[in-house]
């Protein structure tokens, strides 16, 4: 998901939910993404979460994720 950035305009942010019992680090996530994505799509920020906000039909709500990230940056 993209988030606003003063210097670049937008920066890619990854919100990751791990399966129960699994673990990962930021660096492992970056390495995985570098192997699968073109350079401009590799996230600059990785956030591990328990859950993602979803609609009643189960779709992820990116606007809520963006709003939460902007609120964190302002505080």
mmCIF file of N, CA and C in Angstrom:
data_model
loop_
_atom_site.group_PDB
_atom_site.id
_atom_site.type_symbol
_atom_site.label_atom_id
_atom_site.label_comp_id
_atom_site.label_asym_id
_atom_site.label_seq_id
_atom_site.Cartn_x
_atom_site.Cartn_y
_atom_site.Cartn_z
ATOM 1 N N UNK A 1 0.846 -1.157 0.000
ATOM 2 C CA UNK A 1 0.000 0.000 0.000
ATOM 3 C C UNK A 1 0.899 1.229 0.000
ATOM 4 N N UNK A 2 0.488 2.256 -0.684
ATOM 5 C CA UNK A 2 1.280 3.484 -0.737
ATOM 6 C C UNK A 2 0.827 4.436 0.360
ATOM 7 N N UNK A 3 1.789 5.189 0.902
ATOM 8 C CA UNK A 3 1.484 6.223 1.884
ATOM 9 C C UNK A 3 2.207 7.494 1.464
ATOM 10 N N UNK A 4 1.674 8.627 1.886
ATOM 11 C CA UNK A 4 2.262 9.911 1.509
ATOM 12 C C UNK A 4 3.659 10.052 2.101
ATOM 13 N N UNK A 5 4.549 10.656 1.312
ATOM 14 C CA UNK A 5 5.928 10.872 1.743
ATOM 15 C C UNK A 5 6.356 12.252 1.277
ATOM 16 N N UNK A 6 6.966 13.031 2.162
ATOM 17 C CA UNK A 6 7.381 14.397 1.822
ATOM 18 C C UNK A 6 8.379 14.432 0.678
ATOM 19 N N UNK A 7 9.308 13.491 0.657
ATOM 20 C CA UNK A 7 10.407 13.534 -0.301
ATOM 21 C C UNK A 7 10.099 12.828 -1.614
ATOM 22 N N UNK A 8 9.386 11.726 -1.557
ATOM 23 C CA UNK A 8 9.148 10.925 -2.762
ATOM 24 C C UNK A 8 7.745 11.076 -3.330
ATOM 25 N N UNK A 9 6.864 11.702 -2.590
ATOM 26 C CA UNK A 9 5.467 11.772 -3.012
ATOM 27 C C UNK A 9 4.678 10.634 -2.379
ATOM 28 N N UNK A 10 5.122 9.403 -2.643
ATOM 29 C CA UNK A 10 4.510 8.220 -2.036
ATOM 30 C C UNK A 10 5.597 7.195 -1.729
ATOM 31 N N UNK A 11 5.381 6.429 -0.681
ATOM 32 C CA UNK A 11 6.290 5.358 -0.285
ATOM 33 C C UNK A 11 5.479 4.090 -0.100
ATOM 34 N N UNK A 12 6.061 2.961 -0.464
ATOM 35 C CA UNK A 12 5.366 1.681 -0.313
ATOM 36 C C UNK A 12 5.535 1.186 1.118
ATOM 37 N N UNK A 13 4.404 0.820 1.732
ATOM 38 C CA UNK A 13 4.360 0.300 3.094
ATOM 39 C C UNK A 13 3.689 -1.068 3.041
ATOM 40 N N UNK A 14 4.280 -2.062 3.701
ATOM 41 C CA UNK A 14 3.687 -3.403 3.743
ATOM 42 C C UNK A 14 3.148 -3.670 5.141
ATOM 43 N N UNK A 15 1.871 -4.012 5.232
ATOM 44 C CA UNK A 15 1.265 -4.445 6.488
ATOM 45 C C UNK A 15 1.159 -5.956 6.411
ATOM 46 N N UNK A 16 1.864 -6.650 7.301
ATOM 47 C CA UNK A 16 1.999 -8.103 7.225
ATOM 48 C C UNK A 16 1.328 -8.757 8.430
ATOM 49 N N UNK A 17 0.495 -9.768 8.154
ATOM 50 C CA UNK A 17 -0.098 -10.595 9.206
ATOM 51 C C UNK A 17 0.501 -11.984 9.053
ATOM 52 N N UNK A 18 1.202 -12.432 10.081
ATOM 53 C CA UNK A 18 1.837 -13.748 10.041
ATOM 54 C C UNK A 18 0.859 -14.831 10.485
ATOM 55 N N UNK A 19 1.031 -16.011 9.937
ATOM 56 C CA UNK A 19 0.238 -17.154 10.376
ATOM 57 C C UNK A 19 0.629 -17.492 11.812
ATOM 58 N N UNK A 20 -0.299 -18.072 12.580
ATOM 59 C CA UNK A 20 0.032 -18.453 13.962
ATOM 60 C C UNK A 20 1.259 -19.368 14.002
ATOM 61 N N UNK A 21 2.172 -19.049 14.903
ATOM 62 C CA UNK A 21 3.381 -19.849 15.056
ATOM 63 C C UNK A 21 4.512 -19.476 14.118
ATOM 64 N N UNK A 22 4.269 -18.603 13.152
ATOM 65 C CA UNK A 22 5.302 -18.174 12.209
ATOM 66 C C UNK A 22 5.984 -16.916 12.730
ATOM 67 N N UNK A 23 7.198 -16.690 12.271
ATOM 68 C CA UNK A 23 7.911 -15.469 12.632
ATOM 69 C C UNK A 23 8.669 -14.963 11.413
ATOM 70 N N UNK A 24 8.928 -13.674 11.403
ATOM 71 C CA UNK A 24 9.694 -13.049 10.321
ATOM 72 C C UNK A 24 10.239 -11.727 10.840
ATOM 73 N N UNK A 25 11.317 -11.292 10.238
ATOM 74 C CA UNK A 25 11.895 -9.993 10.578
ATOM 75 C C UNK A 25 11.665 -9.041 9.409
ATOM 76 N N UNK A 26 11.903 -7.769 9.666
ATOM 77 C CA UNK A 26 11.812 -6.780 8.591
ATOM 78 C C UNK A 26 12.741 -7.170 7.446
ATOM 79 N N UNK A 27 13.986 -7.514 7.791
ATOM 80 C CA UNK A 27 14.982 -7.832 6.759
ATOM 81 C C UNK A 27 14.571 -9.046 5.933
ATOM 82 N N UNK A 28 14.017 -10.070 6.570
ATOM 83 C CA UNK A 28 13.547 -11.245 5.827
ATOM 84 C C UNK A 28 12.429 -10.862 4.862
ATOM 85 N N UNK A 29 11.558 -9.970 5.309
ATOM 86 C CA UNK A 29 10.458 -9.519 4.456
ATOM 87 C C UNK A 29 10.991 -8.713 3.279
ATOM 88 N N UNK A 30 11.950 -7.807 3.534
ATOM 89 C CA UNK A 30 12.550 -7.033 2.444
ATOM 90 C C UNK A 30 13.227 -7.959 1.433
ATOM 91 N N UNK A 31 13.968 -8.936 1.915
ATOM 92 C CA UNK A 31 14.667 -9.877 1.039
ATOM 93 C C UNK A 31 13.672 -10.660 0.187
ATOM 94 N N UNK A 32 12.597 -11.133 0.801
ATOM 95 C CA UNK A 32 11.565 -11.860 0.066
ATOM 96 C C UNK A 32 10.974 -10.974 -1.031
ATOM 97 N N UNK A 33 10.630 -9.736 -0.676
ATOM 98 C CA UNK A 33 10.023 -8.818 -1.649
ATOM 99 C C UNK A 33 10.986 -8.483 -2.785
ATOM 100 N N UNK A 34 12.269 -8.275 -2.467
ATOM 101 C CA UNK A 34 13.260 -7.976 -3.516
ATOM 102 C C UNK A 34 13.362 -9.111 -4.525
ATOM 103 N N UNK A 35 13.143 -10.340 -4.076
ATOM 104 C CA UNK A 35 13.212 -11.489 -4.971
ATOM 105 C C UNK A 35 11.974 -11.675 -5.825
ATOM 106 N N UNK A 36 10.861 -11.039 -5.440
ATOM 107 C CA UNK A 36 9.588 -11.244 -6.132
ATOM 108 C C UNK A 36 9.074 -10.012 -6.879
ATOM 109 N N UNK A 37 9.527 -8.817 -6.475
ATOM 110 C CA UNK A 37 8.964 -7.576 -7.010
ATOM 111 C C UNK A 37 10.021 -6.731 -7.714
ATOM 112 N N UNK A 38 9.562 -5.872 -8.619
ATOM 113 C CA UNK A 38 10.475 -4.895 -9.218
ATOM 114 C C UNK A 38 10.839 -3.876 -8.138
ATOM 115 N N UNK A 39 11.972 -3.210 -8.291
ATOM 116 C CA UNK A 39 12.542 -2.367 -7.233
ATOM 117 C C UNK A 39 11.572 -1.314 -6.696
ATOM 118 N N UNK A 40 10.814 -0.647 -7.557
ATOM 119 C CA UNK A 40 9.955 0.430 -7.074
ATOM 120 C C UNK A 40 8.751 -0.071 -6.283
ATOM 121 N N UNK A 41 8.468 -1.374 -6.333
ATOM 122 C CA UNK A 41 7.354 -1.940 -5.572
ATOM 123 C C UNK A 41 7.784 -2.544 -4.234
ATOM 124 N N UNK A 42 9.085 -2.633 -3.985
ATOM 125 C CA UNK A 42 9.581 -3.187 -2.719
ATOM 126 C C UNK A 42 9.265 -2.188 -1.608
ATOM 127 N N UNK A 43 8.624 -2.640 -0.523
ATOM 128 C CA UNK A 43 8.256 -1.710 0.550
ATOM 129 C C UNK A 43 9.469 -1.104 1.238
ATOM 130 N N UNK A 44 9.315 0.144 1.645
ATOM 131 C CA UNK A 44 10.349 0.829 2.422
ATOM 132 C C UNK A 44 10.086 0.641 3.917
ATOM 133 N N UNK A 45 8.832 0.353 4.261
ATOM 134 C CA UNK A 45 8.411 0.175 5.650
ATOM 135 C C UNK A 45 7.637 -1.137 5.743
ATOM 136 N N UNK A 46 7.935 -1.938 6.768
ATOM 137 C CA UNK A 46 7.184 -3.169 7.029
ATOM 138 C C UNK A 46 6.588 -3.059 8.419
ATOM 139 N N UNK A 47 5.288 -3.305 8.502
ATOM 140 C CA UNK A 47 4.591 -3.262 9.782
ATOM 141 C C UNK A 47 3.938 -4.619 10.009
ATOM 142 N N UNK A 48 4.267 -5.268 11.118
ATOM 143 C CA UNK A 48 3.646 -6.539 11.464
ATOM 144 C C UNK A 48 2.424 -6.252 12.326
ATOM 145 N N UNK A 49 1.296 -6.854 11.939
ATOM 146 C CA UNK A 49 0.026 -6.619 12.628
ATOM 147 C C UNK A 49 -0.616 -7.944 13.018
ATOM 148 N N UNK A 50 -1.507 -7.881 14.002
ATOM 149 C CA UNK A 50 -2.277 -9.064 14.394
ATOM 150 C C UNK A 50 -3.366 -9.353 13.364
ATOM 151 N N UNK A 51 -4.030 -8.295 12.896
ATOM 152 C CA UNK A 51 -5.108 -8.424 11.910
ATOM 153 C C UNK A 51 -5.077 -7.219 10.979
ATOM 154 N N UNK A 52 -5.804 -7.336 9.878
ATOM 155 C CA UNK A 52 -6.001 -6.219 8.962
ATOM 156 C C UNK A 52 -7.460 -5.792 9.047
ATOM 157 N N UNK A 53 -7.742 -4.494 8.907
ATOM 158 C CA UNK A 53 -9.141 -4.067 8.913
ATOM 159 C C UNK A 53 -9.836 -4.583 7.650
ATOM 160 N N UNK A 54 -11.001 -5.184 7.838
ATOM 161 C CA UNK A 54 -11.723 -5.763 6.705
ATOM 162 C C UNK A 54 -13.170 -5.316 6.697
ATOM 163 N N UNK A 55 -13.763 -5.339 5.503
ATOM 164 C CA UNK A 55 -15.172 -5.005 5.344
ATOM 165 C C UNK A 55 -16.025 -6.200 5.766
ATOM 166 N N UNK A 56 -17.332 -6.021 5.713
ATOM 167 C CA UNK A 56 -18.262 -7.087 6.090
ATOM 168 C C UNK A 56 -18.127 -8.313 5.186
ATOM 169 N N UNK A 57 -17.652 -8.113 3.952
ATOM 170 C CA UNK A 57 -17.493 -9.248 3.029
ATOM 171 C C UNK A 57 -16.066 -9.786 3.016
ATOM 172 N N UNK A 58 -15.206 -9.259 3.897
ATOM 173 C CA UNK A 58 -13.862 -9.806 4.050
ATOM 174 C C UNK A 58 -12.767 -9.155 3.230
ATOM 175 N N UNK A 59 -13.064 -8.044 2.560
ATOM 176 C CA UNK A 59 -12.023 -7.352 1.788
ATOM 177 C C UNK A 59 -11.233 -6.414 2.699
ATOM 178 N N UNK A 60 -9.927 -6.335 2.458
ATOM 179 C CA UNK A 60 -9.063 -5.438 3.234
ATOM 180 C C UNK A 60 -9.430 -3.994 2.906
ATOM 181 N N UNK A 61 -9.451 -3.152 3.940
ATOM 182 C CA UNK A 61 -9.809 -1.741 3.779
ATOM 183 C C UNK A 61 -8.543 -0.877 3.806
ATOM 184 N N UNK A 62 -7.949 -0.611 2.632
ATOM 185 C CA UNK A 62 -6.690 0.138 2.588
ATOM 186 C C UNK A 62 -6.807 1.569 3.106
ATOM 187 N N UNK A 63 -7.973 2.196 2.972
ATOM 188 C CA UNK A 63 -8.131 3.571 3.460
ATOM 189 C C UNK A 63 -7.916 3.633 4.968
ATOM 190 N N UNK A 64 -8.420 2.648 5.694
ATOM 191 C CA UNK A 64 -8.225 2.623 7.144
ATOM 192 C C UNK A 64 -6.744 2.437 7.469
ATOM 193 N N UNK A 65 -6.062 1.567 6.733
ATOM 194 C CA UNK A 65 -4.620 1.373 6.943
ATOM 195 C C UNK A 65 -3.857 2.671 6.703
ATOM 196 N N UNK A 66 -4.199 3.382 5.616
ATOM 197 C CA UNK A 66 -3.537 4.658 5.311
ATOM 198 C C UNK A 66 -3.793 5.681 6.414
ATOM 199 N N UNK A 67 -5.067 5.765 6.851
ATOM 200 C CA UNK A 67 -5.415 6.724 7.903
ATOM 201 C C UNK A 67 -4.657 6.427 9.197
ATOM 202 N N UNK A 68 -4.537 5.145 9.562
ATOM 203 C CA UNK A 68 -3.797 4.761 10.766
ATOM 204 C C UNK A 68 -2.322 5.146 10.637
ATOM 205 N N UNK A 69 -1.742 4.922 9.471
ATOM 206 C CA UNK A 69 -0.329 5.249 9.254
ATOM 207 C C UNK A 69 -0.108 6.758 9.314
ATOM 208 N N UNK A 70 -1.003 7.537 8.715
ATOM 209 C CA UNK A 70 -0.879 8.995 8.766
ATOM 210 C C UNK A 70 -1.008 9.503 10.198
ATOM 211 N N UNK A 71 -1.908 8.902 10.980
ATOM 212 C CA UNK A 71 -2.079 9.304 12.381
ATOM 213 C C UNK A 71 -0.804 9.018 13.175
ATOM 214 N N UNK A 72 -0.147 7.878 12.897
ATOM 215 C CA UNK A 72 1.112 7.546 13.579
ATOM 216 C C UNK A 72 2.194 8.563 13.241
ATOM 217 N N UNK A 73 2.261 8.961 11.981
ATOM 218 C CA UNK A 73 3.304 9.895 11.547
ATOM 219 C C UNK A 73 3.103 11.284 12.141
ATOM 220 N N UNK A 74 1.839 11.668 12.366
ATOM 221 C CA UNK A 74 1.557 12.995 12.917
ATOM 222 C C UNK A 74 1.837 13.063 14.408
ATOM 223 N N UNK A 75 1.766 11.926 15.094
ATOM 224 C CA UNK A 75 1.979 11.948 16.557
ATOM 225 C C UNK A 75 3.431 11.783 16.932
#
